mmCIF file of C-alpha atoms in Angstrom:
data_model
loop_
_atom_site.group_PDB
_atom_site.id
_atom_site.type_symbol
_atom_site.label_atom_id
_atom_site.label_comp_id
_atom_site.label_asym_id
_atom_site.label_seq_id
_atom_site.Cartn_x
_atom_site.Cartn_y
_atom_site.Cartn_z
ATOM 1 C CA SER A 1 -124.330 -58.908 -27.500
ATOM 2 C CA GLY A 2 -126.306 -59.449 -24.307
ATOM 3 C CA SER A 3 -129.497 -60.932 -25.726
ATOM 4 C CA THR A 4 -130.102 -62.730 -22.423
ATOM 5 C CA GLY A 5 -128.862 -59.941 -20.151
ATOM 6 C CA THR A 6 -127.561 -56.379 -20.415
ATOM 7 C CA PRO A 7 -126.548 -55.521 -24.030
ATOM 8 C CA THR A 8 -122.880 -54.682 -24.626
ATOM 9 C CA HIS A 9 -121.355 -53.176 -27.788
ATOM 10 C CA HIS A 10 -118.325 -54.703 -29.553
ATOM 11 C CA ARG A 11 -116.240 -53.003 -32.241
ATOM 12 C CA LYS A 12 -115.831 -55.014 -35.457
ATOM 13 C CA PHE A 13 -113.069 -54.400 -38.005
ATOM 14 C CA TRP A 14 -113.473 -55.218 -41.690
ATOM 15 C CA ARG A 15 -110.396 -57.478 -41.752
ATOM 16 C CA THR A 16 -111.757 -59.398 -38.772
ATOM 17 C CA LEU A 17 -115.034 -60.037 -40.594
ATOM 18 C CA VAL A 18 -113.427 -60.992 -43.943
ATOM 19 C CA VAL A 19 -110.896 -63.456 -42.512
ATOM 20 C CA GLY A 20 -113.451 -64.839 -40.083
ATOM 21 C CA THR A 21 -116.003 -65.436 -42.845
ATOM 22 C CA ALA A 22 -113.504 -67.385 -44.971
ATOM 23 C CA SER A 23 -112.567 -69.623 -42.036
ATOM 24 C CA ASN A 24 -116.258 -70.072 -41.127
ATOM 25 C CA ALA A 25 -116.996 -71.322 -44.654
ATOM 26 C CA ARG A 26 -114.314 -73.996 -44.269
ATOM 27 C CA LEU A 27 -115.358 -74.856 -40.716
ATOM 28 C CA LEU A 28 -119.053 -75.264 -41.578
ATOM 29 C CA GLY A 29 -118.335 -77.203 -44.759
ATOM 30 C CA LEU A 30 -120.005 -74.916 -47.278
ATOM 31 C CA PRO A 31 -120.168 -76.682 -50.659
ATOM 32 C CA ARG A 32 -117.476 -75.371 -52.981
ATOM 33 C CA GLY A 33 -117.867 -74.534 -56.654
ATOM 34 C CA LYS A 34 -121.616 -73.829 -56.611
ATOM 35 C CA THR A 35 -123.999 -71.428 -54.954
ATOM 36 C CA ILE A 36 -125.958 -72.674 -51.958
ATOM 37 C CA ASN A 37 -129.359 -71.093 -51.261
ATOM 38 C CA VAL A 38 -130.070 -70.334 -47.626
ATOM 39 C CA VAL A 39 -133.076 -69.521 -45.444
ATOM 40 C CA ALA A 40 -132.131 -68.043 -42.051
ATOM 41 C CA THR A 41 -134.605 -67.927 -39.161
ATOM 42 C CA ILE A 42 -132.147 -65.954 -36.986
ATOM 43 C CA PRO A 43 -132.369 -62.127 -37.131
ATOM 44 C CA SER A 44 -129.355 -60.539 -38.790
ATOM 45 C CA GLN A 45 -128.559 -58.270 -35.818
ATOM 46 C CA HIS A 46 -127.599 -61.354 -33.833
ATOM 47 C CA MET A 47 -123.947 -62.391 -34.397
ATOM 48 C CA TRP A 48 -124.933 -65.849 -35.680
ATOM 49 C CA GLY A 49 -127.443 -64.250 -38.041
ATOM 50 C CA MET A 50 -124.974 -61.595 -39.185
ATOM 51 C CA GLU A 51 -122.287 -64.142 -40.065
ATOM 52 C CA THR A 52 -124.624 -66.425 -41.997
ATOM 53 C CA SER A 53 -127.220 -64.117 -43.560
ATOM 54 C CA ILE A 54 -125.092 -61.016 -44.299
ATOM 55 C CA LEU A 55 -121.381 -61.913 -44.477
ATOM 56 C CA PHE A 56 -121.777 -65.274 -46.236
ATOM 57 C CA PRO A 57 -123.834 -63.768 -49.126
ATOM 58 C CA MET A 58 -121.375 -60.846 -49.389
ATOM 59 C CA LEU A 59 -118.143 -62.860 -49.353
ATOM 60 C CA GLU A 60 -118.984 -66.488 -50.241
ATOM 61 C CA GLN A 61 -121.057 -68.389 -52.804
ATOM 62 C CA VAL A 62 -124.233 -68.081 -50.791
ATOM 63 C CA ALA A 63 -127.622 -66.654 -51.796
ATOM 64 C CA ILE A 64 -129.898 -65.665 -48.934
ATOM 65 C CA SER A 65 -133.686 -65.564 -48.946
ATOM 66 C CA ALA A 66 -135.177 -62.130 -48.305
ATOM 67 C CA GLN A 67 -137.542 -63.769 -45.823
ATOM 68 C CA SER A 68 -136.725 -64.404 -42.172
ATOM 69 C CA PRO A 69 -139.537 -66.823 -41.259
ATOM 70 C CA PHE A 70 -140.469 -67.696 -37.697
ATOM 71 C CA TYR A 71 -143.368 -70.184 -37.906
ATOM 72 C CA ALA A 72 -142.921 -73.716 -39.222
ATOM 73 C CA ALA A 73 -145.223 -73.301 -42.230
ATOM 74 C CA ASP A 74 -143.442 -70.072 -43.236
ATOM 75 C CA ILE A 75 -140.043 -71.810 -43.016
ATOM 76 C CA VAL A 76 -141.252 -74.608 -45.291
ATOM 77 C CA ASN A 77 -142.690 -72.126 -47.820
ATOM 78 C CA ALA A 78 -139.498 -70.049 -47.867
ATOM 79 C CA LEU A 79 -137.349 -73.139 -48.477
ATOM 80 C CA THR A 80 -139.688 -74.431 -51.201
ATOM 81 C CA GLU A 81 -139.343 -71.172 -53.146
ATOM 82 C CA LEU A 82 -135.548 -71.573 -53.372
ATOM 83 C CA PRO A 83 -133.767 -73.680 -56.004
ATOM 84 C CA GLU A 84 -131.458 -76.519 -54.975
ATOM 85 C CA PRO A 85 -129.043 -76.883 -53.243
ATOM 86 C CA ARG A 86 -130.736 -75.501 -50.135
ATOM 87 C CA ALA A 87 -129.628 -75.017 -46.529
ATOM 88 C CA LEU A 88 -131.357 -73.874 -43.362
ATOM 89 C CA VAL A 89 -129.710 -71.661 -40.719
ATOM 90 C CA SER A 90 -131.612 -71.820 -37.457
ATOM 91 C CA SER A 91 -131.577 -72.579 -33.713
ATOM 92 C CA PRO A 92 -132.576 -75.633 -31.626
ATOM 93 C CA VAL A 93 -135.851 -73.987 -30.579
ATOM 94 C CA HIS A 94 -136.963 -73.276 -34.155
ATOM 95 C CA LEU A 95 -135.823 -76.709 -35.333
ATOM 96 C CA ASP A 96 -137.759 -78.422 -32.555
ATOM 97 C CA VAL A 97 -140.936 -76.565 -33.561
ATOM 98 C CA LEU A 98 -140.305 -77.571 -37.165
ATOM 99 C CA MET A 99 -139.885 -81.233 -36.163
ATOM 100 C CA ARG A 100 -143.103 -81.304 -34.132
ATOM 101 C CA SER A 101 -145.103 -79.600 -36.885
ATOM 102 C CA GLY A 102 -145.099 -82.756 -39.028
ATOM 103 C CA LEU A 103 -144.599 -80.669 -42.186
ATOM 104 C CA GLU A 104 -142.522 -82.045 -45.050
ATOM 105 C CA LEU A 105 -139.456 -80.047 -46.072
ATOM 106 C CA PRO A 106 -137.865 -79.954 -49.507
ATOM 107 C CA PRO A 107 -134.403 -81.630 -49.792
ATOM 108 C CA LEU A 108 -131.670 -79.879 -47.781
ATOM 109 C CA VAL A 109 -127.915 -80.319 -48.055
ATOM 110 C CA ARG A 110 -127.179 -78.717 -44.681
ATOM 111 C CA VAL A 111 -128.918 -77.674 -41.475
ATOM 112 C CA TYR A 112 -126.866 -75.213 -39.410
ATOM 113 C CA SER A 113 -127.715 -74.545 -35.778
ATOM 114 C CA ALA A 114 -126.374 -72.290 -32.999
ATOM 115 C CA THR A 115 -127.396 -70.099 -30.000
ATOM 116 C CA ALA A 116 -128.043 -73.106 -27.694
ATOM 117 C CA PRO A 117 -126.680 -76.652 -27.293
ATOM 118 C CA MET A 118 -128.343 -79.498 -29.167
ATOM 119 C CA SER A 119 -128.518 -83.095 -27.971
ATOM 120 C CA ARG A 120 -127.096 -85.943 -30.062
ATOM 121 C CA ASP A 121 -130.508 -87.630 -30.230
ATOM 122 C CA GLY A 122 -132.098 -84.391 -31.400
ATOM 123 C CA ALA A 123 -129.508 -83.967 -34.144
ATOM 124 C CA GLN A 124 -129.957 -87.573 -35.265
ATOM 125 C CA GLN A 125 -133.720 -87.134 -35.489
ATOM 126 C CA LEU A 126 -133.247 -84.009 -37.611
ATOM 127 C CA GLU A 127 -130.906 -85.814 -39.980
ATOM 128 C CA ASP A 128 -133.283 -88.759 -40.325
ATOM 129 C CA ARG A 129 -136.283 -86.498 -40.884
ATOM 130 C CA PHE A 130 -134.713 -84.069 -43.369
ATOM 131 C CA SER A 131 -132.085 -86.363 -44.962
ATOM 132 C CA SER A 132 -129.487 -83.714 -44.292
ATOM 133 C CA ARG A 133 -126.263 -83.206 -42.349
ATOM 134 C CA VAL A 134 -126.732 -81.185 -39.145
ATOM 135 C CA ILE A 135 -123.777 -78.980 -38.229
ATOM 136 C CA GLU A 136 -123.704 -77.072 -34.959
ATOM 137 C CA ALA A 137 -121.678 -73.888 -34.401
ATOM 138 C CA PHE A 138 -120.169 -72.594 -31.143
ATOM 139 C CA GLY A 139 -119.100 -68.989 -30.689
ATOM 140 C CA CYS A 140 -119.686 -65.621 -29.060
ATOM 141 C CA SER A 141 -120.277 -62.020 -30.109
ATOM 142 C CA GLU A 142 -116.661 -61.009 -29.408
ATOM 143 C CA THR A 143 -115.048 -63.581 -31.726
ATOM 144 C CA GLY A 144 -117.795 -64.931 -33.966
ATOM 145 C CA ILE A 145 -117.823 -68.662 -34.706
ATOM 146 C CA ILE A 146 -115.104 -70.498 -32.767
ATOM 147 C CA ALA A 147 -115.798 -74.188 -33.380
ATOM 148 C CA SER A 148 -118.220 -76.623 -34.977
ATOM 149 C CA ARG A 149 -119.262 -80.273 -34.794
ATOM 150 C CA GLU A 150 -121.562 -82.738 -36.528
ATOM 151 C CA THR A 151 -123.608 -83.341 -33.406
ATOM 152 C CA ALA A 152 -125.158 -86.656 -34.488
ATOM 153 C CA ARG A 153 -121.660 -88.196 -34.747
ATOM 154 C CA GLU A 154 -119.371 -86.018 -32.613
ATOM 155 C CA ALA A 155 -119.343 -85.051 -28.951
ATOM 156 C CA LEU A 156 -116.233 -82.856 -29.262
ATOM 157 C CA TRP A 157 -115.979 -79.435 -30.872
ATOM 158 C CA ARG A 158 -113.365 -78.719 -33.555
ATOM 159 C CA VAL A 159 -111.700 -75.282 -33.308
ATOM 160 C CA SER A 160 -111.486 -73.043 -36.394
ATOM 161 C CA ASP A 161 -108.113 -73.140 -38.203
ATOM 162 C CA SER A 162 -107.812 -69.336 -37.862
ATOM 163 C CA LEU A 163 -108.089 -69.341 -34.062
ATOM 164 C CA ASN A 164 -106.069 -70.534 -31.079
ATOM 165 C CA LEU A 165 -107.688 -71.759 -27.869
ATOM 166 C CA GLU A 166 -105.576 -71.860 -24.703
ATOM 167 C CA ALA A 167 -106.117 -71.982 -20.943
ATOM 168 C CA PRO A 168 -103.066 -70.415 -19.252
ATOM 169 C CA ASN A 169 -104.734 -69.715 -15.891
ATOM 170 C CA ASP A 170 -107.828 -71.922 -15.885
ATOM 171 C CA GLU A 171 -109.520 -69.343 -18.123
ATOM 172 C CA PHE A 172 -109.953 -70.201 -21.777
ATOM 173 C CA ILE A 173 -108.564 -67.553 -24.102
ATOM 174 C CA VAL A 174 -109.311 -67.257 -27.825
ATOM 175 C CA SER A 175 -106.781 -65.472 -30.044
ATOM 176 C CA GLY A 176 -106.155 -65.091 -33.761
ATOM 177 C CA ASP A 177 -104.234 -62.912 -36.196
ATOM 178 C CA HIS A 178 -107.446 -61.321 -37.456
ATOM 179 C CA LEU A 179 -108.787 -60.519 -33.961
ATOM 180 C CA PRO A 180 -107.876 -57.098 -32.517
ATOM 181 C CA GLU A 181 -107.297 -58.663 -29.082
ATOM 182 C CA SER A 182 -107.526 -61.929 -27.202
ATOM 183 C CA VAL A 183 -110.920 -62.806 -25.748
ATOM 184 C CA GLY A 184 -111.663 -64.686 -22.526
ATOM 185 C CA LEU A 185 -114.587 -67.094 -22.751
ATOM 186 C CA PRO A 186 -117.312 -67.218 -20.073
ATOM 187 C CA ASP A 187 -117.437 -71.004 -20.493
ATOM 188 C CA THR A 188 -116.054 -74.095 -18.802
ATOM 189 C CA LEU A 189 -114.306 -76.350 -21.328
ATOM 190 C CA GLU A 190 -112.266 -79.547 -21.277
ATOM 191 C CA MET A 191 -109.408 -79.615 -23.788
ATOM 192 C CA CYS A 192 -109.064 -83.066 -25.341
ATOM 193 C CA ASP A 193 -106.266 -82.278 -27.837
ATOM 194 C CA ASP A 194 -104.821 -79.230 -29.579
ATOM 195 C CA ASP A 195 -107.906 -78.380 -31.618
ATOM 196 C CA ARG A 196 -110.772 -80.267 -29.933
ATOM 197 C CA PHE A 197 -112.626 -79.658 -26.699
ATOM 198 C CA ARG A 198 -115.666 -80.714 -24.740
ATOM 199 C CA TRP A 199 -118.076 -77.980 -23.667
ATOM 200 C CA ILE A 200 -119.154 -78.294 -20.011
ATOM 201 C CA GLY A 201 -121.272 -75.141 -19.648
ATOM 202 C CA ARG A 202 -121.221 -71.422 -19.086
ATOM 203 C CA HIS A 203 -119.803 -70.097 -15.827
ATOM 204 C CA GLN A 204 -123.157 -68.570 -14.922
ATOM 205 C CA ASP A 205 -124.867 -71.924 -15.616
ATOM 206 C CA MET A 206 -122.775 -73.924 -13.165
ATOM 207 C CA VAL A 207 -124.770 -74.690 -10.017
ATOM 208 C CA LYS A 208 -123.321 -75.938 -6.732
ATOM 209 C CA ILE A 209 -125.741 -77.448 -4.195
ATOM 210 C CA GLY A 210 -124.775 -79.602 -1.223
ATOM 211 C CA GLY A 211 -121.175 -79.843 -2.402
ATOM 212 C CA LYS A 212 -122.253 -81.146 -5.841
ATOM 213 C CA ARG A 213 -121.906 -79.349 -9.177
ATOM 214 C CA GLU A 214 -124.181 -79.455 -12.196
ATOM 215 C CA SER A 215 -124.729 -77.422 -15.357
ATOM 216 C CA LEU A 216 -128.097 -75.825 -16.020
ATOM 217 C CA SER A 217 -127.470 -76.391 -19.728
ATOM 218 C CA ASP A 218 -127.221 -80.139 -19.135
ATOM 219 C CA LEU A 219 -130.363 -80.077 -16.979
ATOM 220 C CA ASN A 220 -132.241 -78.278 -19.745
ATOM 221 C CA LEU A 221 -131.107 -80.819 -22.335
ATOM 222 C CA ARG A 222 -132.496 -83.598 -20.130
ATOM 223 C CA LEU A 223 -135.733 -81.678 -19.647
ATOM 224 C CA ALA A 224 -136.147 -81.163 -23.395
ATOM 225 C CA ALA A 225 -135.547 -84.890 -23.987
ATOM 226 C CA ILE A 226 -138.607 -85.918 -21.913
ATOM 227 C CA ASP A 227 -141.413 -87.221 -24.086
ATOM 228 C CA GLY A 228 -144.390 -84.907 -23.627
ATOM 229 C CA VAL A 229 -142.405 -81.747 -22.825
ATOM 230 C CA ASP A 230 -143.001 -79.243 -25.641
ATOM 231 C CA ASP A 231 -140.718 -76.566 -24.206
ATOM 232 C CA GLY A 232 -139.182 -75.739 -20.863
ATOM 233 C CA VAL A 233 -136.397 -74.107 -18.919
ATOM 234 C CA ILE A 234 -134.690 -74.915 -15.607
ATOM 235 C CA PHE A 235 -133.079 -71.951 -13.870
ATOM 236 C CA MET A 236 -131.981 -70.541 -10.533
ATOM 237 C CA PRO A 237 -134.462 -67.839 -9.442
ATOM 238 C CA ASP A 238 -131.696 -65.841 -7.735
ATOM 239 C CA PRO A 239 -128.066 -66.350 -6.615
ATOM 240 C CA LYS A 240 -129.173 -67.291 -3.090
ATOM 241 C CA SER A 241 -131.675 -69.931 -4.223
ATOM 242 C CA ARG A 242 -131.082 -73.367 -2.747
ATOM 243 C CA ARG A 243 -132.864 -75.270 -5.518
ATOM 244 C CA PRO A 244 -133.600 -74.616 -9.215
ATOM 245 C CA ALA A 245 -137.096 -73.931 -10.515
ATOM 246 C CA ALA A 246 -138.676 -74.730 -13.871
ATOM 247 C CA LEU A 247 -141.280 -73.393 -16.292
ATOM 248 C CA VAL A 248 -142.615 -76.089 -18.598
ATOM 249 C CA VAL A 249 -144.929 -76.196 -21.602
ATOM 250 C CA SER A 250 -146.655 -79.584 -21.642
ATOM 251 C CA LYS A 251 -150.186 -80.669 -22.510
ATOM 252 C CA ARG A 252 -150.205 -84.037 -20.727
ATOM 253 C CA LEU A 253 -147.487 -84.191 -18.055
ATOM 254 C CA ARG A 254 -147.975 -83.108 -14.464
ATOM 255 C CA PRO A 255 -145.113 -81.611 -12.417
ATOM 256 C CA ARG A 256 -144.671 -84.865 -10.516
ATOM 257 C CA ASP A 257 -144.362 -86.766 -13.823
ATOM 258 C CA ILE A 258 -141.685 -84.384 -15.071
ATOM 259 C CA ARG A 259 -139.802 -84.563 -11.789
ATOM 260 C CA SER A 260 -139.940 -88.369 -11.818
ATOM 261 C CA GLU A 261 -138.474 -88.499 -15.331
ATOM 262 C CA LEU A 262 -135.683 -86.094 -14.407
ATOM 263 C CA ALA A 263 -134.926 -88.116 -11.264
ATOM 264 C CA ARG A 264 -133.876 -91.040 -13.465
ATOM 265 C CA HIS A 265 -130.847 -89.057 -14.673
ATOM 266 C CA VAL A 266 -130.379 -86.158 -12.228
ATOM 267 C CA ASP A 267 -129.243 -86.048 -8.609
ATOM 268 C CA ALA A 268 -132.135 -85.291 -6.255
ATOM 269 C CA VAL A 269 -130.609 -81.989 -5.064
ATOM 270 C CA PHE A 270 -130.890 -80.586 -8.608
ATOM 271 C CA LEU A 271 -134.512 -81.553 -9.229
ATOM 272 C CA PRO A 272 -136.473 -78.330 -9.844
ATOM 273 C CA ARG A 273 -139.095 -77.236 -7.324
ATOM 274 C CA PRO A 274 -141.472 -75.693 -8.040
ATOM 275 C CA ILE A 275 -142.361 -76.694 -11.600
ATOM 276 C CA PHE A 276 -144.938 -74.370 -13.133
ATOM 277 C CA HIS A 277 -147.000 -75.081 -16.236
ATOM 278 C CA VAL A 278 -147.093 -72.186 -18.726
ATOM 279 C CA ASP A 279 -148.644 -71.739 -22.164
ATOM 280 C CA GLU A 280 -145.357 -70.501 -23.648
ATOM 281 C CA LEU A 281 -141.926 -69.246 -22.632
ATOM 282 C CA PRO A 282 -140.833 -65.618 -23.171
ATOM 283 C CA ARG A 283 -138.408 -66.506 -25.966
ATOM 284 C CA GLN A 284 -136.844 -64.003 -28.338
ATOM 285 C CA GLU A 285 -136.583 -64.378 -32.108
ATOM 286 C CA THR A 286 -133.265 -66.205 -31.657
ATOM 287 C CA GLY A 287 -134.857 -68.744 -29.336
ATOM 288 C CA LYS A 288 -133.038 -67.377 -26.304
ATOM 289 C CA ILE A 289 -134.804 -66.234 -23.132
ATOM 290 C CA ALA A 290 -134.044 -62.869 -21.548
ATOM 291 C CA ARG A 291 -133.423 -63.535 -17.858
ATOM 292 C CA SER A 292 -135.311 -60.408 -16.799
ATOM 293 C CA LYS A 293 -138.486 -61.654 -18.509
ATOM 294 C CA LEU A 294 -137.993 -65.176 -17.166
ATOM 295 C CA ILE A 295 -137.677 -64.007 -13.560
ATOM 296 C CA ALA A 296 -140.637 -61.632 -13.963
ATOM 297 C CA ALA A 297 -142.794 -64.507 -15.248
ATOM 298 C CA TYR A 298 -141.648 -66.750 -12.393
ATOM 299 C CA HIS A 299 -142.470 -64.233 -9.663
ATOM 300 C CA ASP A 300 -145.819 -63.507 -11.281
ATOM 301 C CA LEU A 301 -146.631 -67.221 -11.113
ATOM 302 C CA LEU A 302 -145.598 -67.312 -7.464
ATOM 303 C CA ARG A 303 -147.846 -64.384 -6.618
ATOM 304 C CA ARG A 304 -150.836 -65.758 -8.491
ATOM 305 C CA SER A 305 -150.674 -69.397 -7.468
ATOM 306 C CA SER A 306 -148.747 -69.643 -4.212
ATOM 307 C CA ARG A 307 -148.977 -66.267 -2.501
ATOM 308 C CA GLY A 308 -145.203 -66.027 -2.476
ATOM 309 C CA HIS A 309 -144.437 -69.495 -1.038
ATOM 310 C CA PRO A 310 -142.980 -71.959 -3.584
ATOM 311 C CA ALA A 311 -144.584 -75.034 -1.993
ATOM 312 C CA ALA A 312 -147.959 -73.496 -1.273
ATOM 313 C CA TRP A 313 -149.449 -74.128 -4.727
ATOM 314 C CA HIS A 314 -150.096 -77.705 -3.547
ATOM 315 C CA TRP A 315 -152.403 -76.262 -0.894
ATOM 316 C CA ILE A 316 -154.609 -74.187 -3.153
ATOM 317 C CA PRO A 317 -157.397 -76.819 -3.538
ATOM 318 C CA TYR A 318 -157.626 -77.118 0.247
ATOM 319 C CA LEU A 319 -157.657 -73.405 0.908
ATOM 320 C CA LEU A 320 -160.289 -72.672 -1.727
ATOM 321 C CA ALA A 321 -162.596 -75.597 -0.945
ATOM 322 C CA ARG A 322 -162.515 -75.673 2.831
ATOM 323 C CA PRO A 323 -166.339 -75.500 3.311
ATOM 324 C CA THR A 324 -166.777 -78.703 1.251
ATOM 325 C CA LEU A 325 -163.635 -80.620 2.078
ATOM 326 C CA PRO A 326 -163.492 -84.298 1.107
ATOM 327 C CA SER A 327 -164.020 -86.952 3.749
ATOM 328 C CA GLN A 328 -161.009 -88.705 5.211
ATOM 329 C CA PRO A 329 -161.286 -91.563 7.714
ATOM 330 C CA GLY A 330 -160.394 -90.759 11.300
ATOM 331 C CA LEU A 331 -160.668 -86.962 11.026
ATOM 332 C CA GLU A 332 -163.503 -85.336 12.899
ATOM 333 C CA ALA A 333 -164.949 -81.905 12.397
ATOM 334 C CA PRO A 334 -164.478 -79.264 15.107
ATOM 335 C CA PRO A 335 -167.057 -79.564 17.892
ATOM 336 C CA ALA A 336 -169.841 -77.016 17.920
ATOM 337 C CA PRO A 337 -169.811 -74.508 20.805
ATOM 338 C CA GLY A 338 -171.163 -76.147 23.971
ATOM 339 C CA SER A 339 -171.118 -79.674 22.533
ATOM 340 C CA PRO A 340 -169.109 -82.472 24.138
ATOM 341 C CA SER A 341 -165.517 -82.735 23.026
ATOM 342 C CA PRO A 342 -164.492 -85.652 20.795
ATOM 343 C CA GLY A 343 -163.956 -88.809 22.794
ATOM 344 C CA GLY A 344 -164.615 -89.530 26.426
ATOM 345 C CA ARG A 345 -164.734 -92.502 28.715
ATOM 346 C CA ASP A 346 -166.180 -94.644 25.939
ATOM 347 C CA GLY A 347 -163.601 -93.479 23.391
ATOM 348 C CA PRO A 348 -164.047 -91.270 20.350
ATOM 349 C CA THR A 349 -167.463 -90.687 18.892
ATOM 350 C CA PRO A 350 -167.673 -92.025 15.332
ATOM 351 C CA ALA A 351 -168.223 -89.366 12.711
ATOM 352 C CA SER A 352 -171.472 -89.537 10.825
ATOM 353 C CA PRO A 353 -171.310 -90.274 7.099
ATOM 354 C CA GLY A 354 -170.939 -87.185 4.919
ATOM 355 C CA SER A 355 -169.822 -84.991 7.806
ATOM 356 C CA SER A 356 -167.317 -82.231 7.063
ATOM 357 C CA ARG A 357 -163.760 -83.340 7.697
ATOM 358 C CA LEU A 358 -160.416 -81.634 7.372
ATOM 359 C CA PRO A 359 -157.594 -83.141 5.272
ATOM 360 C CA ALA A 360 -154.591 -84.457 7.182
ATOM 361 C CA PRO A 361 -152.050 -81.854 5.983
ATOM 362 C CA LEU A 362 -154.155 -79.057 7.568
ATOM 363 C CA ARG A 363 -154.705 -80.864 10.875
ATOM 364 C CA ARG A 364 -153.075 -80.043 14.179
ATOM 365 C CA ARG A 365 -154.549 -80.592 17.616
ATOM 366 C CA ARG A 366 -153.873 -78.279 20.512
ATOM 367 C CA GLY A 367 -152.160 -80.347 23.158
ATOM 368 C CA ARG A 368 -151.890 -84.131 22.909
ATOM 369 C CA SER A 369 -153.750 -85.636 19.949
ATOM 370 C CA HIS A 370 -155.794 -88.796 20.249
ATOM 371 C CA ASP A 371 -155.525 -91.849 17.997
ATOM 372 C CA PRO A 372 -159.058 -92.884 16.952
ATOM 373 C CA GLY A 373 -157.961 -96.532 16.921
ATOM 374 C CA SER A 374 -156.524 -96.431 20.428
ATOM 375 C CA THR A 375 -158.307 -97.990 23.427
ATOM 376 C CA ALA A 376 -156.772 -95.458 25.804
ATOM 377 C CA PRO A 377 -159.052 -92.686 27.119
ATOM 378 C CA ALA A 378 -158.972 -89.547 25.039
ATOM 379 C CA ARG A 379 -158.393 -86.070 26.399
ATOM 380 C CA THR A 380 -161.599 -84.413 27.505
ATOM 381 C CA SER A 381 -160.320 -80.863 27.326
ATOM 382 C CA PRO A 382 -161.652 -78.708 24.487
ATOM 383 C CA SER A 383 -159.739 -79.044 21.241
ATOM 384 C CA ARG A 384 -159.471 -76.856 18.166
ATOM 385 C CA TRP A 385 -158.551 -77.372 14.550
ATOM 386 C CA ILE A 386 -156.018 -74.896 13.190
ATOM 387 C CA ARG A 387 -154.161 -74.595 9.904
ATOM 388 C CA ARG A 388 -150.415 -74.963 10.080
ATOM 389 C CA SER A 389 -148.576 -71.990 8.578
ATOM 390 C CA PRO A 390 -145.151 -72.234 6.888
ATOM 391 C CA PRO A 391 -142.404 -71.457 9.428
ATOM 392 C CA GLY A 392 -140.837 -68.033 9.286
ATOM 393 C CA PRO A 393 -137.125 -67.485 8.675
ATOM 394 C CA ASP A 394 -136.373 -67.510 12.422
ATOM 395 C CA GLN A 395 -138.704 -70.367 13.405
ATOM 396 C CA PRO A 396 -137.574 -73.989 13.672
ATOM 397 C CA ARG A 397 -138.948 -76.405 11.111
ATOM 398 C CA GLN A 398 -141.558 -78.873 12.354
ATOM 399 C CA ARG A 399 -140.434 -82.512 12.464
ATOM 400 C CA ASP A 400 -143.651 -84.395 13.249
ATOM 401 C CA GLY A 401 -144.359 -85.262 9.598
ATOM 402 C CA ARG A 402 -147.709 -83.458 9.488
ATOM 403 C CA GLY A 403 -146.655 -80.049 8.180
ATOM 404 C CA SER A 404 -146.205 -78.975 4.586
ATOM 405 C CA HIS A 405 -142.426 -78.847 4.985
ATOM 406 C CA GLU A 406 -142.157 -82.520 5.857
ATOM 407 C CA THR A 407 -144.568 -84.150 3.436
ATOM 408 C CA GLY A 408 -142.290 -83.967 0.405
ATOM 409 C CA LEU A 409 -144.647 -81.611 -1.393
ATOM 410 C CA GLY A 410 -143.311 -78.703 -3.389
#
């Protein structure tokens, strides 16, 4: 295990695998009395892949394709080569790519999914598109499959008949006669009856900001549901971060559009900032993202586009185009050496058309600034234009509304 972090080994006993496979066949509703032909897009070294593409063919009436396709066209070809009845074992990421490809699939009796949560709308779309039942599996490397649900019709997970799920001390423990020992789950659950529960999220996915709690898994489901988002992930850059960030693959949505859509369903404190556009996410074959690669990509984006400051990417057009800055009413260029200062007894001197002007976010006058529309005399002392820098960790934040930290950018 450890596909998203540090790998950890787990001993597996033959009795554990045999009993677990029989209960998994019942839990996932494998058709009885006839062989079902399966294509699996999940590598067999992953626990979900091992249970479905190795143990099922060995111990149940399942025939597995020798192919392990990744791309949508390859998945369709592999399924077409198999006789009926057919089933597809995959993950939400692969299924989403398959949906967006527009390719027609041959008839399927089942679509099995695991490794990441799937939304009810997503499952319903899959069932409508492929005329098949979508069954989602929940489990971990230590125990294998623990529960399942038909996501298009069920919000609760049903626990396997060979396992017991209890929470003696606010920690959920899985036990079973075929398991060598009880296993504590790194998840937050809500027990609804003896064999059904609602999944809230993983412990490491729970975020607390401003006294409010939210699950990163839920945030990512809402991100994936936005029309125009091809792929994306919301995450906390480090344990001390005060706001999540996001990497998004989208051809037509800007960061502000994505943030506006999220704001319809998510509390403002959990809206990701910054949101970076990327060509693709560093996903593995299972569809999961290794955190080390995610954080490396994030910091590389910060270095390349914001010079280490998350909000500074909004300033890049200004910093790069300063010699030919766009005109803005009421902003005068710095006076040339020896020339009269702006304003005087007759008020400010109007700027000539086409003159170079600085944008408002970069403007700060030394001393008292003068309102061009005011009739009061302006200061006659020399003035300078300077760029405001982000405050350091020990400097107070500016409150006059003209700095980058008060404009709502970032």
